[in-house]
Coordinates of C-alpha atoms (C1' of nucleotides) in Angstrom, one line a residue:
Chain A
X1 CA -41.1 4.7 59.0
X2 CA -40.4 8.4 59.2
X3 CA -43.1 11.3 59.6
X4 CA -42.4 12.6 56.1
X5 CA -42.3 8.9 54.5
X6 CA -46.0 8.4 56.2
X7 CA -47.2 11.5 54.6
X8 CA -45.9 10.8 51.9
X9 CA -47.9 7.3 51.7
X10 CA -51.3 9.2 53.0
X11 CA -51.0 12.1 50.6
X12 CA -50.3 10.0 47.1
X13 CA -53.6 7.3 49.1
X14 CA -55.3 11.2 48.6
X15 CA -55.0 11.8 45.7
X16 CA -54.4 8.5 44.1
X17 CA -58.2 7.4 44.9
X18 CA -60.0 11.0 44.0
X19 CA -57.7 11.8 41.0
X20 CA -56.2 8.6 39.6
X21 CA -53.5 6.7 39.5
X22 CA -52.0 7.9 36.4
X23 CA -52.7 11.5 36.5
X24 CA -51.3 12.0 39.7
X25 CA -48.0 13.3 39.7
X26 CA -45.2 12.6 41.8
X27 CA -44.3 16.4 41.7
X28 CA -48.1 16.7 42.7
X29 CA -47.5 14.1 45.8
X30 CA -44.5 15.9 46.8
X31 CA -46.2 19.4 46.9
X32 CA -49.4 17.9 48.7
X33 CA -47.1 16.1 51.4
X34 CA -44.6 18.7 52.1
X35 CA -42.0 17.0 50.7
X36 CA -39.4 17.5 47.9
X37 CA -40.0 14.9 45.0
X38 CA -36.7 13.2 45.4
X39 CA -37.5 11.9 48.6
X40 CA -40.4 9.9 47.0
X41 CA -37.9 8.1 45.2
X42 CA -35.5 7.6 47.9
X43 CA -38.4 5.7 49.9
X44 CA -40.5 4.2 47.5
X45 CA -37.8 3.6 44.4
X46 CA -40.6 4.6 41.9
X47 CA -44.3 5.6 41.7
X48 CA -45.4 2.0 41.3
X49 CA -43.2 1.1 44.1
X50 CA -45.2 3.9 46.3
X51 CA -48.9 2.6 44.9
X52 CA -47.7 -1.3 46.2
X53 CA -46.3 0.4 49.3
X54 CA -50.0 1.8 49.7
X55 CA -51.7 -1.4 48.4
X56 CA -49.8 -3.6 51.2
X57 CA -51.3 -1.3 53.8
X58 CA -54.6 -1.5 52.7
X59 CA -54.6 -5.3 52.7
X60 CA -53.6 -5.6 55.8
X61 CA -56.3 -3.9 57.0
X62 CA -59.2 -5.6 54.9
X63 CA -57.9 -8.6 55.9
X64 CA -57.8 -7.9 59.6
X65 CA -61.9 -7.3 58.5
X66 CA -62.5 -10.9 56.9
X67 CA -60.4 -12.4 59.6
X68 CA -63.0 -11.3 62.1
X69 CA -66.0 -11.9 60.1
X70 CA -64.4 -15.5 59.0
X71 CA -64.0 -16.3 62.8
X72 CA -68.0 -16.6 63.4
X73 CA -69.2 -20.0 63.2
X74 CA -72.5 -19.6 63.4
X75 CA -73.5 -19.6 59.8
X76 CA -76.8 -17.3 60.2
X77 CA -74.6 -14.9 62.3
X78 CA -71.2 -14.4 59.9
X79 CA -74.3 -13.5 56.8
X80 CA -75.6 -11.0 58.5
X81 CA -72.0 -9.8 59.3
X82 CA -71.1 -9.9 56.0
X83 CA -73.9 -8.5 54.9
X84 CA -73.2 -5.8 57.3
X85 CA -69.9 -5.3 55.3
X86 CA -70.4 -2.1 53.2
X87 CA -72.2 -0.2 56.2
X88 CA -69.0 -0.1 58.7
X89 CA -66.2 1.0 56.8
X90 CA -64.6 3.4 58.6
X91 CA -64.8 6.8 57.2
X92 CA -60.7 7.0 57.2
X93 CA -60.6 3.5 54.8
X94 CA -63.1 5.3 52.1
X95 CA -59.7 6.6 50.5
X96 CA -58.3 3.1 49.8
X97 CA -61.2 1.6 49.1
X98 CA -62.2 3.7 46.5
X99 CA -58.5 3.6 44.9
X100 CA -59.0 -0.5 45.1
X101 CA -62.6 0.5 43.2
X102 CA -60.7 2.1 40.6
X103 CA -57.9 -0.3 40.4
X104 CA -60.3 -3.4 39.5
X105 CA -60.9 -1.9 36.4
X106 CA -57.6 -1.2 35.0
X107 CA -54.9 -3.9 36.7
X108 CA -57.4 -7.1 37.0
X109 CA -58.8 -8.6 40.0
X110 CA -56.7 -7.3 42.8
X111 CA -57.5 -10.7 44.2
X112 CA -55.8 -12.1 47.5
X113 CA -55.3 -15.1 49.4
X114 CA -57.6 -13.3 52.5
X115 CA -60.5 -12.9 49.8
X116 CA -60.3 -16.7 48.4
X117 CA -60.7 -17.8 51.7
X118 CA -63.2 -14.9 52.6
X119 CA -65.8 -16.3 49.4
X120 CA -65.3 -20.1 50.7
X121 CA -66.3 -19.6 54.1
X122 CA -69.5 -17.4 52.9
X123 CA -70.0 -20.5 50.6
X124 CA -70.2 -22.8 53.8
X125 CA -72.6 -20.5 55.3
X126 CA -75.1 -21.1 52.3
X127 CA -74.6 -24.7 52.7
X128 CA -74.9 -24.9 56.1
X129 CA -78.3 -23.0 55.7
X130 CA -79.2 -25.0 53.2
X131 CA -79.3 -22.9 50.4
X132 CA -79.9 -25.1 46.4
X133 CA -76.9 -23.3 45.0
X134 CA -74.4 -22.2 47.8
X135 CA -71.7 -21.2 45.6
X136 CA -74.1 -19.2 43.0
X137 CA -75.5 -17.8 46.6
X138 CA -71.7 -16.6 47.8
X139 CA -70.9 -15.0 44.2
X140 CA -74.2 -13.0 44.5
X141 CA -73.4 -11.8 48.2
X142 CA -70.1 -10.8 46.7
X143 CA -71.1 -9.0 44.0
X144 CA -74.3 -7.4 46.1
X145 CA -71.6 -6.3 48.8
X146 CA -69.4 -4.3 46.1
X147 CA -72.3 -2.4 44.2
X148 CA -73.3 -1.1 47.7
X149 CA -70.3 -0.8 48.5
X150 CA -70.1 1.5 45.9
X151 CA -73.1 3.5 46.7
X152 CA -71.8 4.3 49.9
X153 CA -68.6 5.8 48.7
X154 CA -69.7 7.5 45.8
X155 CA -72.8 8.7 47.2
X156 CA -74.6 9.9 49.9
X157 CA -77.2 7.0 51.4
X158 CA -79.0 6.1 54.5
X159 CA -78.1 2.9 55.4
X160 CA -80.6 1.9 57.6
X161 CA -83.7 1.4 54.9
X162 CA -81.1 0.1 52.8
X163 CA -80.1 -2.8 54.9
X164 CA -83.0 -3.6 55.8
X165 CA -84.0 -3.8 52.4
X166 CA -80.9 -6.4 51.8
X167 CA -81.5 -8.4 55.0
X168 CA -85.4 -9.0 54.0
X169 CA -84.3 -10.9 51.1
X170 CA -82.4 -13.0 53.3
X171 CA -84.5 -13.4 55.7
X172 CA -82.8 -12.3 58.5
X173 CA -85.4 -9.8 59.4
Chain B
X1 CA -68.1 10.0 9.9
X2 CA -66.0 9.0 7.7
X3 CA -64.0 5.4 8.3
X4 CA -60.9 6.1 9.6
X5 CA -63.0 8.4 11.7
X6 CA -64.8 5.7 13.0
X7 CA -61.5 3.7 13.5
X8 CA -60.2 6.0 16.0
X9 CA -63.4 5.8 17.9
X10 CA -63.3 2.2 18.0
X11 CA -59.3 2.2 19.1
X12 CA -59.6 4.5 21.7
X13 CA -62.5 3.1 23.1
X14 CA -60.8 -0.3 23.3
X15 CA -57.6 1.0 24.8
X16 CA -59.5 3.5 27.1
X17 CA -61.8 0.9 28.7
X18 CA -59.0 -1.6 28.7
X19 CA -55.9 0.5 30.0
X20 CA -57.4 3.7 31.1
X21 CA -57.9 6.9 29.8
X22 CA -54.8 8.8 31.1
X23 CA -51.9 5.9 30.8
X24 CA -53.8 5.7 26.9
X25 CA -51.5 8.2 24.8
X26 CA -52.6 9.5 21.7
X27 CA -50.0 8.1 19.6
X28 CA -50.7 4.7 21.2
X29 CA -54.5 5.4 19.6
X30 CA -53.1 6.7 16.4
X31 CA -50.9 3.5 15.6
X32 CA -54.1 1.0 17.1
X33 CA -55.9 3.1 14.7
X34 CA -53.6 2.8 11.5
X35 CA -53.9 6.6 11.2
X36 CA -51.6 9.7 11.4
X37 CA -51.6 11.4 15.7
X38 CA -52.6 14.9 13.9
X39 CA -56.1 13.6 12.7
X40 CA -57.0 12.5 15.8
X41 CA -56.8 16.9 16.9
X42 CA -58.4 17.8 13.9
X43 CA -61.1 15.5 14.2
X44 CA -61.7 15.5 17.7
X45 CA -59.9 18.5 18.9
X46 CA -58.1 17.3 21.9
X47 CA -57.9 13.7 24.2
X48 CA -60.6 15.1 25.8
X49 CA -63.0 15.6 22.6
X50 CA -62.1 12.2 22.0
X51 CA -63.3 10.7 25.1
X52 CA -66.6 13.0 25.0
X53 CA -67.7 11.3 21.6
X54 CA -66.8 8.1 22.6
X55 CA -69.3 8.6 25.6
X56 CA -71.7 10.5 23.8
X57 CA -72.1 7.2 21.7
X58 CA -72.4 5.0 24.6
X59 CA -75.4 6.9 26.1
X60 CA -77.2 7.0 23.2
X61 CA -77.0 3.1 23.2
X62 CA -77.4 2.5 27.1
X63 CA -80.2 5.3 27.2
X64 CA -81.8 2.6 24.2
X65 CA -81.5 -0.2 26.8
X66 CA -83.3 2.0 29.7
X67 CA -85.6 3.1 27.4
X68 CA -87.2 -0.3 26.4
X69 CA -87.4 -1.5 30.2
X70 CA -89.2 1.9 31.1
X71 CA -92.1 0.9 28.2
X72 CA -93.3 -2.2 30.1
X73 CA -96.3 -1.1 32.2
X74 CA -96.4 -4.3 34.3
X75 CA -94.7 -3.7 37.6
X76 CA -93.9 -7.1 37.8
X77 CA -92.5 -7.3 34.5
X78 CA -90.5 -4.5 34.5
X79 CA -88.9 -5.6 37.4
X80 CA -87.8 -8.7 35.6
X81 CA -86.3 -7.0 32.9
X82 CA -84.4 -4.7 35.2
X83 CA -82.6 -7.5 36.9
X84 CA -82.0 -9.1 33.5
X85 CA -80.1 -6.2 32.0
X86 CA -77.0 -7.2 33.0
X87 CA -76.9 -10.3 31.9
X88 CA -77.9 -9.3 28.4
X89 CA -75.3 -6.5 28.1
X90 CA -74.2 -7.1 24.0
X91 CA -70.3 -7.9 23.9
X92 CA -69.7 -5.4 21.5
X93 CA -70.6 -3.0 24.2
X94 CA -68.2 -4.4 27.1
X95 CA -65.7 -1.8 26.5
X96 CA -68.1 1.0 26.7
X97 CA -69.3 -0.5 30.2
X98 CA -66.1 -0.9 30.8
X99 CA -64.9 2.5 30.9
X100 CA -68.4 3.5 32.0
X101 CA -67.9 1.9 35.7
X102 CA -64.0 3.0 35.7
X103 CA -65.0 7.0 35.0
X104 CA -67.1 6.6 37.8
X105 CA -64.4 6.4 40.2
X106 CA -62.3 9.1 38.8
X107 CA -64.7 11.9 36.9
X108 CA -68.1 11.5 39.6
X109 CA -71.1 9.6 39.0
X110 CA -71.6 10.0 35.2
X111 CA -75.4 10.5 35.5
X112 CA -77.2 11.5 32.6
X113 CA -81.2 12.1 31.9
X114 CA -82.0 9.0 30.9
X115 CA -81.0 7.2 33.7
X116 CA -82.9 9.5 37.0
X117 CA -85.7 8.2 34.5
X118 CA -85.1 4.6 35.1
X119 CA -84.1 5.2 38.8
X120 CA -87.7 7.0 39.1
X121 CA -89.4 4.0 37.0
X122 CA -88.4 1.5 39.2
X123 CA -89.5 3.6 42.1
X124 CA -92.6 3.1 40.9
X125 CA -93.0 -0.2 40.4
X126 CA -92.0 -1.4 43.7
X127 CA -94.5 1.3 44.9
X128 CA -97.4 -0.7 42.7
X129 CA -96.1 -4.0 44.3
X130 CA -96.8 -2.9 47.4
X131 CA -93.0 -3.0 49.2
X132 CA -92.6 -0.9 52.3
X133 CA -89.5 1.0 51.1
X134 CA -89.7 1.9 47.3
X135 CA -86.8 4.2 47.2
X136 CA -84.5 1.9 49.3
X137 CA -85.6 -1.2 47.3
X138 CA -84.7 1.3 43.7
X139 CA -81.2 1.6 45.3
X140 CA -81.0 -1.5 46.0
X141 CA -81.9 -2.7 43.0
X142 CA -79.3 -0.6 41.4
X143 CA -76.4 -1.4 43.5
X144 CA -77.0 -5.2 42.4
X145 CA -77.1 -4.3 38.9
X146 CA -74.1 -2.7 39.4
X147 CA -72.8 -5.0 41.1
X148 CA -73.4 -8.2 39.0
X149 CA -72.5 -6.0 35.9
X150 CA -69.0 -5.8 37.7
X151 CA -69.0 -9.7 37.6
X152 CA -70.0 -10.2 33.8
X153 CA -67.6 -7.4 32.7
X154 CA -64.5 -8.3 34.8
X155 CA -65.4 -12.2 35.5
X156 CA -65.7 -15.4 33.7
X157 CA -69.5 -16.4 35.7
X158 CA -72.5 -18.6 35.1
X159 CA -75.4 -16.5 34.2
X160 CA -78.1 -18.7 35.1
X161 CA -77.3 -20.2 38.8
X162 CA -76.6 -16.2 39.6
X163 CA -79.8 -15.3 37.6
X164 CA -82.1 -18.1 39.2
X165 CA -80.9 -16.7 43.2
X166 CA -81.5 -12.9 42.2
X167 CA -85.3 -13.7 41.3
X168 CA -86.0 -15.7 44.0
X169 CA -85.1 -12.7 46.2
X170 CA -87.7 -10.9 44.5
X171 CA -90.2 -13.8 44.3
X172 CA -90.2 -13.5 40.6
X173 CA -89.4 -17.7 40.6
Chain C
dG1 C1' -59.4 14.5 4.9
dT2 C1' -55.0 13.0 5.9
dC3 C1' -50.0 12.9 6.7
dT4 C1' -45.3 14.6 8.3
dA5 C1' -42.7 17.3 11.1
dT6 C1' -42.0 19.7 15.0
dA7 C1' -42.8 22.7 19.2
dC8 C1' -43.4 22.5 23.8
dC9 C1' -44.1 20.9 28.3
dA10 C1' -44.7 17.8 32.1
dG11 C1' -43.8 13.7 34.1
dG12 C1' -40.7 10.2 36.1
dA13 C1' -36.3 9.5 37.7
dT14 C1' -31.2 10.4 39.1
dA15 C1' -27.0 12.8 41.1
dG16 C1' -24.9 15.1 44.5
dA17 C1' -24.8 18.3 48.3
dC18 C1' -26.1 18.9 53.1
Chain D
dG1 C1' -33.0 11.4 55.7
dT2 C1' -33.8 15.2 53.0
dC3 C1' -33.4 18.9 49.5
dT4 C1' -32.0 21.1 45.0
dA5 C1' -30.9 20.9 40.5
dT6 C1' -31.1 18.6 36.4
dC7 C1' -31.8 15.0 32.7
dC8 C1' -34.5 12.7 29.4
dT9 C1' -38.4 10.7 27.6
dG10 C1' -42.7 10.7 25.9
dG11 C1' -47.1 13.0 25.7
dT12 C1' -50.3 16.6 23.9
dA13 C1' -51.0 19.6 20.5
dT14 C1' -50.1 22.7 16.2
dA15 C1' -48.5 24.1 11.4
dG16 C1' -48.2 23.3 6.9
dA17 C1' -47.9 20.4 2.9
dC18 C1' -50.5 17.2 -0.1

DNA sequence: GTCTATACCAGGATAGAC
DNA sequence: GTCTATCCTGGTATAGAC
C-alpha cells in the first residue's frame, strides 16, 4: 500500500460519506488526493472497486469493536458496554460510519458475519438477565444504538445526560 | 396537477427513495413514468425542482402526523403516541420516509418548523412527568424513533414484542 | 400540456508514455 | 507506480413542433 494509494482510499472515505457516493467523482477524488485520475483505476479497477476497498477497512475495524465488547461475559457488564457503543467512536471513524449510515439506505443491510454474532450475544445477555422477550430486548438495543448513533454524528450532543438517560431505563444506574 | 403530473411525482419518489436521488436519472423517471424526459423540465424545472416537490409533499403529510400528537394535553398520553408513531407509519408513505432518513446523511438534518415543535412538545411533557432531564429524555426519545423507524422501513420486524419493551422503559405498561 | 430531437457536458474508464 | 491524453456513454437540460 503506497502513500498515494492510501490517500487515495482516505480522500474518496471524505468525500464519499459528506457528499455521496454517487455524486462524487472520481476526477473529484483524484483532485482532492493529489493524484491523477488514472491511478484510481490502476489501484482500485473501478469506483465500486475503491468504495469495497474502503468498506473492507471499515469492517475490520468495527469488528475489532464487537470482538471486544463480545469477549465480556458478564452479562450486566457487556450491556452497559454496548450501551456505551455510540459514545466512543473515535472522532477519525465518524467518516465511515456516516458513509455505512448512508449506505443502509440505498444497497440493503450492509450486514456481516461480526454483526450476526454481535446481536446473538446481546440476546444472551437479556436472557441471562432475565429479561420476558430477550430477542425483542436485543433488536430494541440495536435499533436504540443506531438512532443515537446518529445523533452523535449528525449533530452536536452532550453525552453525558444522554446516557444516563439510556442507562436509567436499564437500570444500570 | 394534472395526472401525468402526478405520475412523475409518484415515479421519482419511488426510484429516489429506493435507488437514490443522484444514481436516479431523469430518463430512468421519464420511462417509470410513461411520459416524455422534456415534461419532467417543464413541469418541474430541473432534478432539483423535482425533488423539492416531492418533499414539499412529504412535510405537509408528516407535519399532519406531528401535528395530531402535539393536540393531546395529557403528558402521559402524548408520550404514548410519540413512541407509537413509528409503528403506524402508512405504507403508502415508506418511500417518502425512505428518502427522508437517506437526505439526512447527504443534504444535513432536513429540519423543518413543524418538527422543533414536536421536539419542544415533548420537552414538555417529560417536564410535567416530573423526569430529571427533560431535554435529554426529548433526544432520547427521538433517537429511538429514529431508530425503530430505521427497522420498520428497512426490516421485516414484529411490532408488538418491540412495542411492549419500549413502554415498559417508560412505565407506560 | 405533451412529445421528439438534439445540444452539451461530465463522468467513468482505457491506452500508452515515462 | 504514476501521469497525460483521450474515448465514449449517458445524464441534464433546451428548442420547437403539435
Amino acid at each position: 500500500m503506497t502513500e498515494k494509494q492510501q490517500n487515495i482510499l482516505n480522500s474518496a472515505l471524505r468525500l464519499f460519506a459528506t457528499e455521496g457516493v454517487d455524486s462524487t467523482s472520481t476526477s473529484k477524488i483524484a483532485k482532492h488526493a493529489g493524484v491523477s485520475e488514472g491511478l484510481i483505476f490502476r489501484h482500485f479497477t473501478n469506483k465500486e472497486g475503491l468504495l469495497q476497498a474502503i468498506l473492507e477497512n471499515g469492517r475490520e475495524k468495527s469488528d475489532a469493536y464487537f470482538h471486544s465488547v463480545m469477549q465480556v461475559k458478564d452479562p450486566k457488564e457487556r450491556l452497559l458496554m454496548t450501551l456505551h457503543l455510540p459514545f466512543v467512536i473515535p472522532s477519525d471513524e465518524y467518516d465511515f460510519w456516516r458513509l455505512f449510515y448512508t449506505l443502509k439506505w440505498q444497497r440493503g443491510p450492509m450486514e456481516h458475519e461480526g454483526m450476526n454474532l454481535f446481536r446473538n450475544s446481546m440476546k444472551e445477555a437479556f436472557e441471562e438477565l432475565g429479561y420476558t422477550n430477550p430477542s425483542a430486548e436485543a433488536q430494541l438495543v440495536e435499533a436504540l444504538i443506531d438512532g443515537v448513533a446518529t445523533e452523535v454524528l449528525l449533530k452536536e450532543i452532550y453525552p453525558k445526560p444522554l446516557l444516563d438517560c439510556i442507562l436509567e431505563k436499564y437500570k444500570l444506574k
